[in-house]
Amino acid sequence: MRRIKIAIIVFVIIAVLSFSMAWAAWHWIESFVTNKIEESLSVGFEVGSLEIGIIGGRLSLHEVKLKNPRGYEREYMATAKDIYLNISLLSLLSGRVGIDSVIINEPVLSVEKIGSRVNTSGILVKSELGGLGESSINLSAKGTEKSFYIKSLRVTGGEVAYSDARLKRMRARIQLEKVNANIVNIAYPAPSGELLTRIKVEGTLYPSGAFSIEGRGNFAPKKATFDLDTTIRNAYLPYFYSIYVTNPTAHIKNGYININSQAECRENELLADQYVELEDLQITAMPGYDEPYILGLPAADVVNY
């Protein structure tokens, strides 16, 4: 009987120690992932919960939040309900970090502009991510080469919001329903600092409409050279682009918008050509106004122009 009691006590002690070690290890992994993301993005990073499937190479992050840099209105620059990554374990054996797929559920990106500064530019400049793509990418850091790639990226739901501090009540909003992206053939030679890539993105908007983005070039922050084509079709205007200026007199009641844009950047000189078409547009006056005005002109004249 005494031996049984001793065995039970030993078992309980081992169980408690094992649980404590597992909890400490899990907390260390979560802190390690969080710190690495903060170091690469130069902004605060929060995650509600983290799950790791070692056998399948699956990493799940829930309630993810990226903080805004100091001086901006919103607390968070970006949030996401869930992020799922499927890591290729075979790639780890060859010394590469390969991600077969990334799924992001319900992300919200808040772009804020203050003067000439945009809150998202800090991430693009600071990030040491070599790129995304099926081909491996060489990253050099202190003489050590690492390889990293992502084969596919998919977004479900989500929203992109824009605000400009100069127009305190100016807001633009795009609600995403589904996005599929294919970003391939990226190189990042450390000495030259180039970020060569080919991008193809297709998606649908809520409650109606679709968009596509195709481009290629060198997307390095300080010497961007690229060609980019963007198309938006049958987007419902009140959801796609709602603007409220300081003294609003007009309200968009209904309408659809089509946009075709071509952008070319050569040696930091940006050339852009954009065609905008509005269909079934209905504008009503705000309460207290007999007629809606846009930029101080009657809305009917602006629309006809």
CSV table of N, CA and C in Angstrom, one decimal, residues 19-80:
chain,number,residue,atom,x,y,z
A,19,PHE,N,3.5,19.1,-17.2
A,19,PHE,CA,2.6,20.2,-17.6
A,19,PHE,C,3.3,21.5,-17.5
A,20,SER,N,4.0,21.8,-16.5
A,20,SER,CA,4.7,23.0,-16.3
A,20,SER,C,5.7,23.3,-17.4
A,21,MET,N,6.5,22.2,-17.7
A,21,MET,CA,7.5,22.3,-18.8
A,21,MET,C,6.8,22.6,-20.2
A,22,ALA,N,5.7,21.8,-20.4
A,22,ALA,CA,5.0,22.0,-21.7
A,22,ALA,C,4.4,23.4,-21.8
A,23,TRP,N,3.8,23.9,-20.6
A,23,TRP,CA,3.3,25.3,-20.6
A,23,TRP,C,4.4,26.3,-20.9
A,24,ALA,N,5.5,26.1,-20.2
A,24,ALA,CA,6.6,27.0,-20.4
A,24,ALA,C,7.2,27.0,-21.8
A,25,ALA,N,7.3,25.8,-22.4
A,25,ALA,CA,7.7,25.6,-23.8
A,25,ALA,C,6.7,26.3,-24.8
A,26,TRP,N,5.4,26.1,-24.5
A,26,TRP,CA,4.4,26.7,-25.4
A,26,TRP,C,4.4,28.2,-25.3
A,27,HIS,N,4.6,28.7,-24.0
A,27,HIS,CA,4.7,30.2,-23.8
A,27,HIS,C,5.9,30.7,-24.5
A,28,TRP,N,7.0,30.0,-24.5
A,28,TRP,CA,8.3,30.4,-25.2
A,28,TRP,C,8.0,30.5,-26.7
A,29,ILE,N,7.4,29.4,-27.3
A,29,ILE,CA,7.1,29.4,-28.7
A,29,ILE,C,6.2,30.6,-29.1
A,30,GLU,N,5.2,30.8,-28.3
A,30,GLU,CA,4.3,32.0,-28.6
A,30,GLU,C,5.0,33.3,-28.6
A,31,SER,N,5.9,33.5,-27.5
A,31,SER,CA,6.6,34.7,-27.4
A,31,SER,C,7.6,34.8,-28.5
A,32,PHE,N,8.3,33.7,-28.9
A,32,PHE,CA,9.3,33.7,-30.0
A,32,PHE,C,8.6,34.2,-31.3
A,33,VAL,N,7.5,33.6,-31.6
A,33,VAL,CA,6.8,34.0,-32.9
A,33,VAL,C,6.4,35.4,-32.8
A,34,THR,N,5.8,35.9,-31.7
A,34,THR,CA,5.4,37.3,-31.6
A,34,THR,C,6.6,38.2,-31.7
A,35,ASN,N,7.7,37.9,-31.0
A,35,ASN,CA,8.8,38.8,-31.1
A,35,ASN,C,9.4,38.9,-32.5
A,36,LYS,N,9.5,37.7,-33.2
A,36,LYS,CA,10.1,37.7,-34.5
A,36,LYS,C,9.2,38.6,-35.5
A,37,ILE,N,7.9,38.5,-35.4
A,37,ILE,CA,7.0,39.3,-36.2
A,37,ILE,C,7.2,40.8,-35.9
A,38,GLU,N,7.3,41.1,-34.6
A,38,GLU,CA,7.5,42.5,-34.3
A,38,GLU,C,8.8,43.0,-34.8
A,39,GLU,N,9.9,42.2,-34.7
A,39,GLU,CA,11.2,42.6,-35.2
A,39,GLU,C,11.2,42.9,-36.7
A,40,SER,N,10.5,42.1,-37.5
A,40,SER,CA,10.5,42.2,-38.9
A,40,SER,C,9.6,43.3,-39.4
A,41,LEU,N,8.5,43.6,-38.7
A,41,LEU,CA,7.5,44.6,-39.1
A,41,LEU,C,7.7,46.0,-38.4
A,42,SER,N,8.4,46.0,-37.3
A,42,SER,CA,8.7,47.3,-36.6
A,42,SER,C,7.5,47.9,-36.0
A,43,VAL,N,6.4,47.1,-35.8
A,43,VAL,CA,5.2,47.6,-35.1
A,43,VAL,C,4.8,46.5,-34.1
A,44,GLY,N,4.0,47.0,-33.1
A,44,GLY,CA,3.5,46.0,-32.1
A,44,GLY,C,2.6,44.9,-32.7
A,45,PHE,N,2.7,43.7,-32.2
A,45,PHE,CA,2.0,42.6,-32.7
A,45,PHE,C,1.3,41.9,-31.6
A,46,GLU,N,0.0,41.6,-31.7
A,46,GLU,CA,-0.8,40.9,-30.7
A,46,GLU,C,-1.5,39.7,-31.3
A,47,VAL,N,-1.5,38.6,-30.6
A,47,VAL,CA,-2.3,37.4,-31.1
A,47,VAL,C,-3.1,36.8,-29.9
A,48,GLY,N,-4.4,36.6,-30.1
A,48,GLY,CA,-5.2,36.0,-29.1
A,48,GLY,C,-4.8,34.6,-28.7
A,49,SER,N,-4.6,33.8,-29.7
A,49,SER,CA,-4.2,32.4,-29.4
A,49,SER,C,-3.4,31.9,-30.6
A,50,LEU,N,-2.6,30.9,-30.3
A,50,LEU,CA,-1.7,30.3,-31.3
A,50,LEU,C,-1.7,28.8,-31.2
A,51,GLU,N,-1.9,28.1,-32.3
A,51,GLU,CA,-1.9,26.7,-32.4
A,51,GLU,C,-0.9,26.2,-33.4
A,52,ILE,N,-0.2,25.1,-33.0
A,52,ILE,CA,0.9,24.6,-33.8
A,52,ILE,C,0.7,23.1,-34.0
A,53,GLY,N,0.5,22.6,-35.2
A,53,GLY,CA,0.5,21.2,-35.5
A,53,GLY,C,1.8,20.7,-36.1
A,54,ILE,N,2.6,20.2,-35.2
A,54,ILE,CA,4.0,19.8,-35.6
A,54,ILE,C,4.0,18.8,-36.7
A,55,ILE,N,3.1,17.8,-36.6
A,55,ILE,CA,3.1,16.7,-37.6
A,55,ILE,C,2.7,17.2,-39.0
A,56,GLY,N,1.7,18.0,-39.0
A,56,GLY,CA,1.2,18.5,-40.3
A,56,GLY,C,1.8,19.8,-40.8
A,57,GLY,N,2.6,20.4,-39.9
A,57,GLY,CA,3.3,21.7,-40.2
A,57,GLY,C,2.3,22.8,-40.3
A,58,ARG,N,1.2,22.8,-39.5
A,58,ARG,CA,0.2,23.8,-39.6
A,58,ARG,C,0.3,24.8,-38.4
A,59,LEU,N,0.3,26.1,-38.8
A,59,LEU,CA,0.4,27.1,-37.8
A,59,LEU,C,-0.9,28.0,-37.9
A,60,SER,N,-1.6,28.1,-36.7
A,60,SER,CA,-2.9,28.8,-36.7
A,60,SER,C,-2.8,30.0,-35.7
A,61,LEU,N,-3.1,31.2,-36.2
A,61,LEU,CA,-3.1,32.3,-35.3
A,61,LEU,C,-4.5,32.9,-35.3
A,62,HIS,N,-5.0,33.3,-34.1
A,62,HIS,CA,-6.4,33.8,-34.0
A,62,HIS,C,-6.4,35.1,-33.4
A,63,GLU,N,-7.3,36.0,-33.8
A,63,GLU,CA,-7.4,37.4,-33.3
A,63,GLU,C,-6.1,38.1,-33.4
A,64,VAL,N,-5.6,38.2,-34.6
A,64,VAL,CA,-4.3,38.8,-34.8
A,64,VAL,C,-4.4,40.3,-35.0
A,65,LYS,N,-3.5,41.1,-34.4
A,65,LYS,CA,-3.6,42.6,-34.5
A,65,LYS,C,-2.2,43.2,-34.6
A,66,LEU,N,-2.1,44.1,-35.6
A,66,LEU,CA,-0.9,44.9,-35.8
A,66,LEU,C,-1.2,46.3,-35.4
A,67,LYS,N,-0.4,46.8,-34.5
A,67,LYS,CA,-0.6,48.2,-34.0
A,67,LYS,C,-0.2,49.2,-35.0
A,68,ASN,N,-0.8,50.4,-34.9
A,68,ASN,CA,-0.4,51.5,-35.7
A,68,ASN,C,0.9,52.2,-35.2
A,69,PRO,N,1.7,52.7,-36.0
A,69,PRO,CA,2.8,53.5,-35.5
A,69,PRO,C,2.3,54.7,-34.7
A,70,ARG,N,3.1,55.3,-34.0
A,70,ARG,CA,2.7,56.5,-33.2
A,70,ARG,C,2.3,57.6,-34.0
A,71,GLY,N,1.3,58.4,-33.5
A,71,GLY,CA,0.9,59.6,-34.3
A,71,GLY,C,-0.3,59.4,-35.2
A,72,TYR,N,-0.8,58.2,-35.3
A,72,TYR,CA,-2.0,57.9,-36.1
A,72,TYR,C,-3.2,57.8,-35.3
A,73,GLU,N,-4.4,57.9,-35.9
A,73,GLU,CA,-5.6,58.0,-35.2
A,73,GLU,C,-6.0,56.6,-34.6
A,74,ARG,N,-6.0,55.6,-35.4
A,74,ARG,CA,-6.5,54.3,-35.0
A,74,ARG,C,-5.5,53.6,-34.2
A,75,GLU,N,-5.9,52.7,-33.3
A,75,GLU,CA,-5.0,51.9,-32.4
A,75,GLU,C,-4.3,50.8,-33.2
A,76,TYR,N,-5.0,50.2,-34.2
A,76,TYR,CA,-4.5,49.1,-34.9
A,76,TYR,C,-4.5,49.4,-36.4
A,77,MET,N,-3.4,49.1,-37.1
A,77,MET,CA,-3.3,49.2,-38.5
A,77,MET,C,-4.0,48.1,-39.2
A,78,ALA,N,-3.9,46.9,-38.7
A,78,ALA,CA,-4.5,45.7,-39.4
A,78,ALA,C,-4.9,44.7,-38.3
A,79,THR,N,-6.0,44.0,-38.6
A,79,THR,CA,-6.5,43.0,-37.7
A,79,THR,C,-6.9,41.8,-38.6
A,80,ALA,N,-7.0,40.6,-38.1
A,80,ALA,CA,-7.5,39.5,-38.8
A,80,ALA,C,-8.1,38.5,-37.8
